[in-house]
């Protein structure tokens, strides 16, 4: 809501600049979006008097005007506005002036005729289309006849005011009005404020003979009407139009403008009906009936719902209560009798109605936040008073009251000790009482205990904590002390699972992978790929897009999306890992279980080519090296083995391995199936995905010291030909099993299956290292053990020792 | 010619030959020829038996002196020649030290992770626990127990991805606070926790909105926790993340789960508080929301608000990273362009 600095100054003696006032409001009350002075940026825009006007010889719509701008000679200005006329006071942008959007106006020629400046529409000096009075939307604006040629136009149009745009939080409905803002500022600046008291002159007959209201008090706790006869519909005076357009309202006519003005001032939405259009003299506030329809002021047609509250006459709904009036009973130029409605509707109903009909109005916004139930009559009276003053209306005697339900004021006990204990302050009782009273609260004290009575208008204050906020903000957050919590000590440590997750990230980063964070919401297709266990998918009820509609059941596809993004941008070498959750759901459960996973994906080369080393495309064994090093870091207690798996549909059938610990599958790794890679528009990519939760849960090895033997080790190399189907794992297992007590390690150092090897065979070579921890090994002992292994390899695996 | 003269002459000749030698082989030859068993010095010494008993030890001593001197000269010459050989080789081994080093594979933590870790470490140091809850939550924990009943208008403030009527993608990490409040045993000590994690909002992705982002929410509940403690804690956080020069200021705000509620601004790092475009000329930038925990939140979790109270705060690591590094598009954090990921490597 935009609030006028000048308007505030009419009530408070503030010696602050608009920007400082805005900052004060922001620091103490509600957020401020902006402070704007409409004349800022404009230059040399003055009142002009159109002395003479003639048609342009070469145009059917341009006019050549002689305009008095307060100088010795009138200016000749060519103007294309359809509503230009002799005698008008107009807005003139002089040569060398600056109008809206920083446009500069120079002397020019229009179709051959010199033109010294420009006659302006309001939009051209920065007004929004939405606030320009209808008569001037398509032409120039005409200023009041008493304007003085040559004067700056800004004061005539209220453009030297500063407008503070408040972003009012949902709890502070009271701040959506001048009066509410004034009350807060009075407390902030600690000065008294006197608000206007309406004085209605009732000159007509008793209203009770002309109008009856039947209101359901559950729907409308407050419902009142006044009747004003003999009104003369006309444009509002300038001061009122200025108040409205500076608050983003379009001036329409005196009656409608008054209702908007009173809403701005009191925060009470009003509606003006054309009384003569009522069918009968009875007005009903009730739920809509099924099948009822209403055309609202904006000409929108609405099928009403039984939950809607409507205002109806004897025949049909005439307004959607608290949201918008109906078209049939709206104020027109012919209206002579106005029924002014001032009411408070149940906020929940209004919120839903506004949503249901997609009709969010300033009235509905205020009702949703709650309107002061004790201030309805004042606002109604103020409107009636203005209708007398500005539209010559005769206010009929009395108010018809359909419902009058005012809640009891909230009374809150509050102790000084509690205030200081929560705020961390050392405030004195008098200070606290003074702050509360300055906000209009009533305080009685007994020792250091206070009893605070909250005015009805502050419907956001219910409990002591609400009062604490009032005290804290008015006292000033800057003046609160700055301390840290004291009291009983607590330990701040990561859990072992959290530590392992950190170690996981550090380990993989050390191994060359960059951490990625991808989207957990993905497509149905991608959610279901690379799955490590069967699961139902978990779908959003109302996704924003199909790209993010289903919860992932694997981490790899997110990484493949990332690789695709990089590939599309010509980044060829990508090495990523991601630690995050996958979501498995059992049929029948609404809620999935969440499992921590760790996944990696590498494409291109891991180690970029340098001047001294060629690029080496990533392969299975490089990624296996990463996985193995990572699992070694995690120190899982148990053998890690890799078993070929040709059955994961998204993986290369010949280049994929399950990863097992103690025979228990914890994940898989290998090359992404080329058809999948093609779908993602990426090149050859190697991936792994592991159940991190399983790794967290598995028993771990402890670090321990192992004496480094002082005795020399002896090595023996062995090369052999074996059938293709014999795996490295089988050979190593056999050597380790049959290698004897002194065998320390077996290391593969060569694999060859080229032309020199018979078809169906491959050549493998290993280094066996022997060592005795307690004495120097004798060569003979090694030879003996080595020969035993050779024999076993020949007998058990059909190896040909070379 | 006396023996002494002969030895003198041998001495001089020997030194000259050593000096003339140009490689290690020469030096060796000179040594054998001068000092060997068949060498001239041995020869001369053999003639000593013809000398007087009185002369003999003098000449003997003189001969030893000469032998020692020649041996020293030989050693010195050999070292000179060895050094020359080594230096020649080293001169040959010269490389261009300005050629680039061999690349090593090295990965980096995600910038959001870095900020989360930094926040975690700070609060661990102040005795907080780190707790992470489920990303798919119950409406009850995400909203209702946060004092946001089903019809609360503030629910419109955050659009939510629902899975069913009661199950949703968490919109904040505070449901973990409700879960922890329910189970925490206050007789064992205060509750001091932060809950970092991914959260989801029903937003269309654009430079300033992401349907997925991160949050770290903090909660402290004990018998004597004050708003001044909140202010101090937020100040420590701002100093840790941005530096000591940064001030924190609090402004009133509204959250259903805290009362009083505040928003915290820090000094604009673009202009240092003078006012600029980034801070809309205010000198301040809004970075987080906080407040004193609403009594209803405590009550709903079974904690007596008359005895216990405290503060809560919520920060967005994504927003922090954007502000701190001037990242102009939040989507960068989730698209994982390697050229983006590897920019945040400064650890010094
Ligand atoms: Zn700035």
Short mmCIF file of N, CA and C in Angstrom, two decimals, chain A residues 23 26-29 31 169-171 348 351-352 355 421-424 463 465-466 469 477-478 480-485 488 490-494 498 502 505 509 512-521 538-544 548 551 562 565-566 569 571 574 576 581 583 590-592 594 607-608 611-613, chain B residues 99-100 102-103 105-110 113 117 120-121 124 127-128 130 132-136 138 151 156-157 161-164 167 169 179 186-187 189-190 192 200 202-205 211-212 222 226-229 231-233 249-254 259-263 286 294-295 333-339 341-342:
data_model
loop_
_atom_site.label_atom_id
_atom_site.label_comp_id
_atom_site.label_asym_id
_atom_site.label_seq_id
_atom_site.Cartn_x
_atom_site.Cartn_y
_atom_site.Cartn_z
N UNK A 23 12.70 4.65 6.30
CA UNK A 23 13.62 3.74 6.99
C UNK A 23 13.13 3.46 8.41
N UNK A 26 10.46 0.97 8.26
CA UNK A 26 11.00 -0.36 7.97
C UNK A 26 11.67 -0.98 9.19
N UNK A 27 12.36 -0.13 9.97
CA UNK A 27 13.07 -0.64 11.13
C UNK A 27 12.14 -0.98 12.29
N UNK A 28 10.95 -0.39 12.31
CA UNK A 28 10.12 -0.48 13.49
C UNK A 28 8.77 -1.13 13.24
N UNK A 29 8.32 -1.14 11.99
CA UNK A 29 6.92 -1.50 11.78
C UNK A 29 6.74 -2.54 10.68
N UNK A 31 7.78 -3.66 6.34
CA UNK A 31 8.77 -3.46 5.30
C UNK A 31 8.34 -2.36 4.32
N UNK A 169 2.90 -7.05 6.25
CA UNK A 169 2.86 -8.49 6.52
C UNK A 169 1.43 -8.92 6.84
N UNK A 170 1.11 -10.23 6.68
CA UNK A 170 -0.29 -10.67 6.80
C UNK A 170 -0.90 -10.37 8.17
N UNK A 171 -0.09 -10.23 9.20
CA UNK A 171 -0.65 -10.00 10.53
C UNK A 171 -1.05 -8.55 10.77
N UNK A 348 -12.13 -15.84 6.69
CA UNK A 348 -11.86 -17.10 6.00
C UNK A 348 -12.74 -17.26 4.76
N UNK A 351 -11.40 -14.98 2.02
CA UNK A 351 -10.17 -15.49 1.41
C UNK A 351 -10.52 -16.56 0.38
N UNK A 352 -11.40 -17.46 0.78
CA UNK A 352 -11.75 -18.55 -0.13
C UNK A 352 -12.53 -18.05 -1.34
N UNK A 355 -10.23 -16.51 -3.77
CA UNK A 355 -9.50 -17.55 -4.49
C UNK A 355 -10.39 -18.24 -5.51
N UNK A 421 13.24 -11.03 30.62
CA UNK A 421 13.82 -12.36 30.47
C UNK A 421 13.84 -12.79 29.01
N UNK A 422 12.82 -12.44 28.26
CA UNK A 422 12.77 -12.88 26.87
C UNK A 422 13.57 -11.94 25.96
N UNK A 423 13.49 -10.66 26.22
CA UNK A 423 14.20 -9.72 25.34
C UNK A 423 15.68 -9.60 25.70
N UNK A 424 16.05 -10.01 26.90
CA UNK A 424 17.45 -9.86 27.31
C UNK A 424 17.77 -8.43 27.69
N UNK A 463 -1.43 -12.85 22.73
CA UNK A 463 -0.69 -13.49 23.83
C UNK A 463 0.48 -12.60 24.25
N UNK A 465 3.58 -12.98 24.04
CA UNK A 465 4.65 -12.89 23.04
C UNK A 465 4.36 -11.80 22.02
N UNK A 466 3.06 -11.60 21.70
CA UNK A 466 2.69 -10.54 20.75
C UNK A 466 3.03 -9.17 21.33
N UNK A 469 6.73 -8.41 21.10
CA UNK A 469 7.16 -7.88 19.80
C UNK A 469 6.90 -6.38 19.72
N UNK A 477 15.23 -2.53 17.94
CA UNK A 477 16.09 -3.71 17.92
C UNK A 477 17.57 -3.33 18.03
N UNK A 478 17.90 -2.14 17.54
CA UNK A 478 19.29 -1.69 17.65
C UNK A 478 19.74 -1.57 19.09
N UNK A 480 18.73 -3.43 21.60
CA UNK A 480 18.82 -4.69 22.34
C UNK A 480 20.28 -5.02 22.55
N UNK A 481 20.62 -5.61 23.70
CA UNK A 481 22.01 -6.04 23.87
C UNK A 481 22.34 -7.19 22.91
N UNK A 482 23.63 -7.44 22.73
CA UNK A 482 24.07 -8.52 21.85
C UNK A 482 24.83 -9.53 22.70
N UNK A 483 24.24 -10.71 22.88
CA UNK A 483 24.87 -11.73 23.72
C UNK A 483 24.78 -13.08 23.03
N UNK A 484 25.41 -14.09 23.62
CA UNK A 484 25.26 -15.46 23.13
C UNK A 484 24.61 -16.28 24.23
N UNK A 485 23.91 -17.38 23.84
CA UNK A 485 23.25 -18.19 24.86
C UNK A 485 24.25 -18.70 25.90
N UNK A 488 23.46 -24.43 30.50
CA UNK A 488 24.12 -25.73 30.53
C UNK A 488 24.89 -25.98 29.24
N UNK A 490 26.53 -27.85 26.07
CA UNK A 490 26.17 -28.95 25.18
C UNK A 490 27.37 -29.26 24.30
N UNK A 491 27.44 -30.51 23.83
CA UNK A 491 28.51 -30.92 22.93
C UNK A 491 28.04 -30.71 21.51
N UNK A 492 28.89 -30.15 20.69
CA UNK A 492 28.56 -30.04 19.27
C UNK A 492 29.44 -30.98 18.49
N UNK A 493 28.91 -32.15 18.16
CA UNK A 493 29.71 -33.09 17.37
C UNK A 493 28.86 -33.65 16.25
N UNK A 494 29.53 -34.02 15.19
CA UNK A 494 28.83 -34.70 14.10
C UNK A 494 28.62 -36.16 14.51
N UNK A 498 27.25 -38.66 9.85
CA UNK A 498 27.58 -37.36 9.25
C UNK A 498 29.07 -37.28 8.94
N UNK A 502 30.83 -36.73 5.25
CA UNK A 502 31.88 -35.73 4.96
C UNK A 502 33.11 -36.40 4.38
N UNK A 505 32.71 -37.30 0.79
CA UNK A 505 32.89 -36.18 -0.14
C UNK A 505 34.37 -35.83 -0.30
N UNK A 509 36.50 -36.13 -3.77
CA UNK A 509 37.13 -34.91 -4.31
C UNK A 509 38.63 -35.14 -4.48
N UNK A 512 39.46 -36.80 -7.60
CA UNK A 512 39.32 -36.06 -8.85
C UNK A 512 37.90 -35.75 -9.29
N UNK A 513 36.90 -36.07 -8.47
CA UNK A 513 35.53 -35.80 -8.88
C UNK A 513 35.02 -34.51 -8.25
N UNK A 514 34.29 -33.71 -9.03
CA UNK A 514 33.68 -32.49 -8.52
C UNK A 514 32.30 -32.79 -7.97
N UNK A 515 31.97 -32.15 -6.87
CA UNK A 515 30.64 -32.38 -6.29
C UNK A 515 29.57 -31.67 -7.11
N UNK A 516 28.54 -32.42 -7.46
CA UNK A 516 27.39 -31.85 -8.16
C UNK A 516 26.19 -31.92 -7.23
N UNK A 517 25.26 -30.99 -7.40
CA UNK A 517 23.97 -31.09 -6.73
C UNK A 517 22.92 -30.98 -7.83
N UNK A 518 22.23 -32.07 -8.10
CA UNK A 518 21.26 -32.07 -9.20
C UNK A 518 19.85 -32.04 -8.63
N UNK A 519 18.88 -31.99 -9.52
CA UNK A 519 17.48 -31.95 -9.07
C UNK A 519 17.01 -33.34 -8.65
N UNK A 520 16.31 -33.39 -7.52
CA UNK A 520 15.77 -34.67 -7.05
C UNK A 520 14.45 -34.97 -7.73
N UNK A 521 13.80 -33.94 -8.25
CA UNK A 521 12.55 -34.14 -8.98
C UNK A 521 12.89 -34.23 -10.46
N UNK A 538 7.14 -42.13 -6.87
CA UNK A 538 6.43 -41.15 -6.05
C UNK A 538 6.26 -39.89 -6.90
N UNK A 539 4.99 -39.57 -7.17
CA UNK A 539 4.69 -38.45 -8.09
C UNK A 539 4.15 -37.26 -7.33
N UNK A 540 4.45 -36.07 -7.83
CA UNK A 540 3.83 -34.87 -7.28
C UNK A 540 2.38 -34.81 -7.75
N UNK A 541 1.51 -34.29 -6.87
CA UNK A 541 0.11 -34.17 -7.26
C UNK A 541 -0.05 -33.12 -8.35
N UNK A 542 0.61 -31.97 -8.17
CA UNK A 542 0.48 -30.89 -9.16
C UNK A 542 1.85 -30.36 -9.53
N UNK A 543 2.58 -31.10 -10.37
CA UNK A 543 3.93 -30.62 -10.73
C UNK A 543 3.85 -29.35 -11.56
N UNK A 544 4.94 -28.58 -11.55
CA UNK A 544 5.00 -27.38 -12.38
C UNK A 544 5.33 -27.75 -13.82
N UNK A 548 10.11 -32.03 -13.81
CA UNK A 548 10.31 -32.17 -12.37
C UNK A 548 9.01 -32.64 -11.73
N UNK A 551 9.90 -38.19 -8.02
CA UNK A 551 11.10 -38.25 -7.18
C UNK A 551 12.07 -39.31 -7.70
N UNK A 562 23.56 -33.56 -16.00
CA UNK A 562 24.63 -32.56 -15.84
C UNK A 562 25.66 -32.71 -16.96
N UNK A 565 24.36 -31.30 -20.08
CA UNK A 565 24.41 -29.83 -20.06
C UNK A 565 25.82 -29.36 -20.42
N UNK A 566 26.83 -30.03 -19.85
CA UNK A 566 28.22 -29.68 -20.15
C UNK A 566 28.56 -29.98 -21.61
N UNK A 569 27.54 -27.59 -24.05
CA UNK A 569 28.31 -26.36 -23.99
C UNK A 569 29.78 -26.60 -24.30
N UNK A 571 31.89 -28.62 -23.14
CA UNK A 571 32.80 -29.04 -22.07
C UNK A 571 32.85 -30.56 -22.15
N UNK A 574 34.22 -34.28 -18.05
CA UNK A 574 33.39 -34.02 -16.89
C UNK A 574 33.53 -35.18 -15.90
N UNK A 576 32.10 -36.01 -12.14
CA UNK A 576 31.22 -35.52 -11.09
C UNK A 576 30.88 -36.62 -10.10
N UNK A 581 19.77 -38.15 -1.79
CA UNK A 581 18.82 -39.19 -1.45
C UNK A 581 18.07 -39.71 -2.67
N UNK A 583 14.40 -42.05 -3.45
CA UNK A 583 13.11 -42.18 -2.77
C UNK A 583 12.41 -43.45 -3.24
N UNK A 590 1.85 -43.93 1.14
CA UNK A 590 1.86 -42.64 0.47
C UNK A 590 3.26 -42.05 0.47
N UNK A 591 3.98 -42.38 1.54
CA UNK A 591 5.24 -41.71 1.76
C UNK A 591 6.39 -42.65 1.42
N UNK A 592 7.36 -42.18 0.64
CA UNK A 592 8.51 -43.03 0.31
C UNK A 592 9.50 -43.07 1.47
N UNK A 594 13.56 -42.78 2.39
CA UNK A 594 14.64 -42.03 1.77
C UNK A 594 15.96 -42.72 2.08
N UNK A 607 42.17 -37.13 -16.45
CA UNK A 607 43.37 -36.32 -16.33
C UNK A 607 43.51 -35.58 -17.65
N UNK A 608 43.37 -34.29 -17.65
CA UNK A 608 43.44 -33.59 -18.93
C UNK A 608 44.81 -33.76 -19.58
N UNK A 611 51.20 -30.87 -22.02
CA UNK A 611 52.24 -30.89 -23.06
C UNK A 611 53.11 -32.11 -22.92
N UNK A 612 53.13 -32.72 -21.71
CA UNK A 612 54.01 -33.87 -21.48
C UNK A 612 53.26 -35.16 -21.23
N UNK A 613 51.91 -35.12 -21.35
CA UNK A 613 51.19 -36.39 -21.22
C UNK A 613 49.96 -36.37 -22.11
N UNK B 99 57.71 -24.09 -17.99
CA UNK B 99 56.69 -24.94 -18.58
C UNK B 99 55.68 -25.32 -17.50
N UNK B 100 54.40 -25.50 -17.87
CA UNK B 100 53.39 -25.78 -16.84
C UNK B 100 53.59 -27.13 -16.18
N UNK B 102 52.53 -30.75 -14.50
CA UNK B 102 51.67 -31.82 -15.01
C UNK B 102 50.32 -31.75 -14.28
N UNK B 103 49.23 -31.77 -15.05
CA UNK B 103 47.92 -31.68 -14.39
C UNK B 103 47.64 -32.87 -13.48
N UNK B 105 44.38 -34.79 -11.28
CA UNK B 105 42.92 -34.83 -11.14
C UNK B 105 42.57 -34.35 -9.74
N UNK B 106 41.64 -33.39 -9.65
CA UNK B 106 41.33 -32.83 -8.36
C UNK B 106 39.89 -32.36 -8.42
N UNK B 107 39.10 -32.76 -7.46
CA UNK B 107 37.70 -32.35 -7.45
C UNK B 107 37.45 -31.31 -6.38
N UNK B 108 36.34 -30.58 -6.54
CA UNK B 108 36.03 -29.51 -5.60
C UNK B 108 34.67 -29.73 -4.97
N UNK B 109 34.52 -29.32 -3.74
CA UNK B 109 33.18 -29.35 -3.16
C UNK B 109 32.30 -28.29 -3.80
N UNK B 110 31.02 -28.58 -3.89
CA UNK B 110 30.05 -27.64 -4.44
C UNK B 110 30.01 -26.39 -3.57
N UNK B 113 27.67 -26.54 -0.74
CA UNK B 113 28.18 -27.44 0.29
C UNK B 113 29.20 -26.72 1.16
N UNK B 117 28.85 -26.39 5.07
CA UNK B 117 29.89 -26.90 5.97
C UNK B 117 30.39 -25.80 6.90
N UNK B 120 27.79 -25.26 9.48
CA UNK B 120 27.79 -26.40 10.42
C UNK B 120 28.96 -26.29 11.38
N UNK B 121 30.14 -26.02 10.85
CA UNK B 121 31.33 -25.97 11.71
C UNK B 121 31.20 -24.86 12.76
N UNK B 124 28.64 -26.14 15.31
CA UNK B 124 29.21 -27.26 16.09
C UNK B 124 30.10 -26.69 17.18
N UNK B 127 28.37 -25.70 20.20
CA UNK B 127 27.63 -26.73 20.94
C UNK B 127 26.30 -27.14 20.33
N UNK B 128 26.11 -26.85 19.05
CA UNK B 128 24.86 -27.27 18.40
C UNK B 128 25.02 -28.67 17.81
N UNK B 130 23.85 -31.18 14.58
CA UNK B 130 23.38 -31.06 13.21
C UNK B 130 22.38 -32.19 12.98
N UNK B 132 19.39 -33.79 10.31
CA UNK B 132 18.72 -33.65 9.01
C UNK B 132 17.52 -34.57 8.97
N UNK B 133 16.41 -34.05 8.54
CA UNK B 133 15.17 -34.82 8.52
C UNK B 133 14.80 -35.25 7.13
N UNK B 134 13.64 -35.87 7.01
CA UNK B 134 13.17 -36.33 5.70
C UNK B 134 12.82 -35.17 4.76
N UNK B 135 13.06 -35.39 3.47
CA UNK B 135 12.71 -34.38 2.48
C UNK B 135 11.24 -34.49 2.08
N UNK B 136 10.71 -35.70 2.20
CA UNK B 136 9.27 -35.88 1.98
C UNK B 136 8.63 -35.90 3.36
N UNK B 138 5.39 -34.85 6.34
CA UNK B 138 3.95 -34.80 6.59
C UNK B 138 3.55 -33.34 6.73
N UNK B 151 -5.95 -23.69 7.35
CA UNK B 151 -6.53 -22.52 6.68
C UNK B 151 -5.74 -21.24 6.90
N UNK B 156 -0.50 -19.42 1.87
CA UNK B 156 -0.46 -18.96 0.49
C UNK B 156 0.88 -18.34 0.14
N UNK B 157 1.62 -17.94 1.21
CA UNK B 157 2.91 -17.31 0.97
C UNK B 157 3.91 -18.30 0.37
N UNK B 161 4.74 -28.31 -3.09
CA UNK B 161 4.55 -29.51 -3.89
C UNK B 161 3.91 -30.58 -2.99
N UNK B 162 2.66 -30.85 -3.22
CA UNK B 162 2.01 -31.93 -2.48
C UNK B 162 2.13 -33.24 -3.25
N UNK B 163 2.22 -34.34 -2.48
CA UNK B 163 2.19 -35.66 -3.08
C UNK B 163 0.80 -36.25 -2.86
N UNK B 164 0.35 -36.18 -1.61
CA UNK B 164 -1.06 -36.43 -1.32
C UNK B 164 -1.51 -35.24 -0.47
N UNK B 167 0.88 -35.47 2.52
CA UNK B 167 2.31 -35.70 2.29
C UNK B 167 2.82 -34.67 1.28
N UNK B 169 6.54 -32.28 -0.26
CA UNK B 169 7.97 -32.02 -0.27
C UNK B 169 8.19 -30.88 0.73
N UNK B 179 10.09 -32.26 14.98
CA UNK B 179 10.34 -33.66 15.31
C UNK B 179 11.29 -33.77 16.50
N UNK B 186 14.64 -32.49 27.95
CA UNK B 186 15.25 -31.26 28.45
C UNK B 186 15.96 -31.46 29.79
N UNK B 187 15.67 -32.57 30.47
CA UNK B 187 16.40 -32.80 31.72
C UNK B 187 17.87 -33.10 31.41
N UNK B 189 19.59 -31.46 29.16
CA UNK B 189 20.27 -30.26 28.67
C UNK B 189 19.43 -29.54 27.65
N UNK B 190 19.86 -28.34 27.27
CA UNK B 190 19.10 -27.55 26.31
C UNK B 190 19.11 -28.19 24.93
N UNK B 192 19.99 -27.44 21.22
CA UNK B 192 20.66 -26.49 20.33
C UNK B 192 20.94 -27.24 19.04
N UNK B 200 11.93 -27.60 -1.08
CA UNK B 200 11.27 -27.52 -2.38
C UNK B 200 10.11 -26.52 -2.32
N UNK B 202 6.94 -24.71 -4.93
CA UNK B 202 6.28 -24.82 -6.22
C UNK B 202 6.51 -23.53 -7.01
N UNK B 203 7.70 -23.40 -7.58
CA UNK B 203 8.09 -22.20 -8.31
C UNK B 203 8.56 -22.60 -9.70
N UNK B 204 8.42 -21.67 -10.62
CA UNK B 204 9.01 -21.88 -11.94
C UNK B 204 10.46 -21.41 -11.88
N UNK B 205 11.37 -22.25 -12.37
CA UNK B 205 12.79 -21.90 -12.31
C UNK B 205 13.08 -20.68 -13.19
N UNK B 211 12.93 -24.35 -7.93
CA UNK B 211 11.97 -25.20 -7.21
C UNK B 211 12.69 -26.03 -6.15
N UNK B 212 14.01 -26.08 -6.24
CA UNK B 212 14.80 -26.80 -5.23
C UNK B 212 15.90 -25.88 -4.75
N UNK B 222 15.85 -23.39 25.74
CA UNK B 222 16.32 -23.63 27.11
C UNK B 222 15.48 -22.75 28.03
N UNK B 226 17.35 -15.51 25.30
CA UNK B 226 16.79 -14.18 25.06
C UNK B 226 16.91 -13.76 23.60
N UNK B 227 16.18 -12.73 23.28
CA UNK B 227 16.27 -12.15 21.95
C UNK B 227 17.65 -11.53 21.72
N UNK B 228 18.28 -11.08 22.81
CA UNK B 228 19.65 -10.57 22.70
C UNK B 228 20.59 -11.71 22.28
N UNK B 229 20.30 -12.93 22.77
CA UNK B 229 21.10 -14.09 22.36
C UNK B 229 20.94 -14.36 20.86
N UNK B 231 20.22 -12.11 18.62
CA UNK B 231 20.95 -11.04 17.92
C UNK B 231 22.45 -11.37 17.87
N UNK B 232 22.98 -11.79 19.02
CA UNK B 232 24.41 -12.12 19.07
C UNK B 232 24.75 -13.30 18.17
N UNK B 233 23.87 -14.30 18.16
CA UNK B 233 24.13 -15.49 17.35
C UNK B 233 24.14 -15.13 15.87
N UNK B 249 21.47 -5.95 11.36
CA UNK B 249 20.38 -5.20 11.99
C UNK B 249 19.11 -6.02 11.88
N UNK B 250 18.25 -5.87 12.86
CA UNK B 250 16.99 -6.61 12.86
C UNK B 250 15.84 -5.67 12.53
N UNK B 251 14.87 -6.22 11.83
CA UNK B 251 13.67 -5.48 11.49
C UNK B 251 12.47 -6.34 11.84
N UNK B 252 11.33 -5.72 12.22
CA UNK B 252 10.16 -6.55 12.51
C UNK B 252 9.68 -7.26 11.25
N UNK B 253 9.18 -8.45 11.44
CA UNK B 253 8.62 -9.18 10.32
C UNK B 253 7.52 -10.10 10.84
N UNK B 254 7.09 -11.01 10.02
CA UNK B 254 6.03 -11.90 10.47
C UNK B 254 6.28 -13.31 9.98
N UNK B 259 7.49 -15.38 17.39
CA UNK B 259 6.88 -14.17 17.92
C UNK B 259 7.72 -13.71 19.09
N UNK B 260 8.38 -12.57 19.06
CA UNK B 260 8.50 -11.67 17.91
C UNK B 260 9.23 -12.33 16.73
N UNK B 261 8.92 -11.83 15.54
CA UNK B 261 9.60 -12.27 14.32
C UNK B 261 10.43 -11.12 13.79
N UNK B 262 11.59 -11.45 13.27
CA UNK B 262 12.43 -10.40 12.69
C UNK B 262 13.04 -10.87 11.38
N UNK B 263 13.39 -9.91 10.57
CA UNK B 263 14.24 -10.20 9.43
C UNK B 263 15.59 -9.56 9.72
N UNK B 286 18.90 -7.92 2.93
CA UNK B 286 18.16 -8.89 3.75
C UNK B 286 18.76 -10.28 3.53
N UNK B 294 7.44 -19.35 18.75
CA UNK B 294 6.06 -19.09 19.16
C UNK B 294 5.63 -20.12 20.21
N UNK B 295 4.98 -19.65 21.28
CA UNK B 295 4.56 -20.59 22.32
C UNK B 295 3.71 -21.74 21.78
N UNK B 333 23.50 -23.30 -9.68
CA UNK B 333 23.83 -24.23 -8.61
C UNK B 333 23.38 -25.66 -8.92
N UNK B 334 22.42 -25.82 -9.81
CA UNK B 334 21.85 -27.15 -10.04
C UNK B 334 22.09 -27.68 -11.45
N UNK B 335 22.76 -26.91 -12.29
CA UNK B 335 23.03 -27.38 -13.65
C UNK B 335 24.42 -27.99 -13.74
N UNK B 336 25.28 -27.65 -12.78
CA UNK B 336 26.58 -28.30 -12.62
C UNK B 336 27.48 -28.20 -13.84
N UNK B 337 27.54 -27.03 -14.43
CA UNK B 337 28.55 -26.74 -15.44
C UNK B 337 29.90 -26.78 -14.74
N UNK B 338 30.80 -27.61 -15.25
CA UNK B 338 32.09 -27.80 -14.59
C UNK B 338 32.84 -26.46 -14.46
N UNK B 339 32.64 -25.60 -15.45
CA UNK B 339 33.32 -24.30 -15.41
C UNK B 339 32.79 -23.43 -14.27
N UNK B 341 31.39 -25.03 -11.35
CA UNK B 341 31.71 -25.76 -10.11
C UNK B 341 33.15 -25.53 -9.66
N UNK B 342 34.06 -25.35 -10.63
CA UNK B 342 35.48 -25.28 -10.26
C UNK B 342 35.95 -23.85 -10.02
#
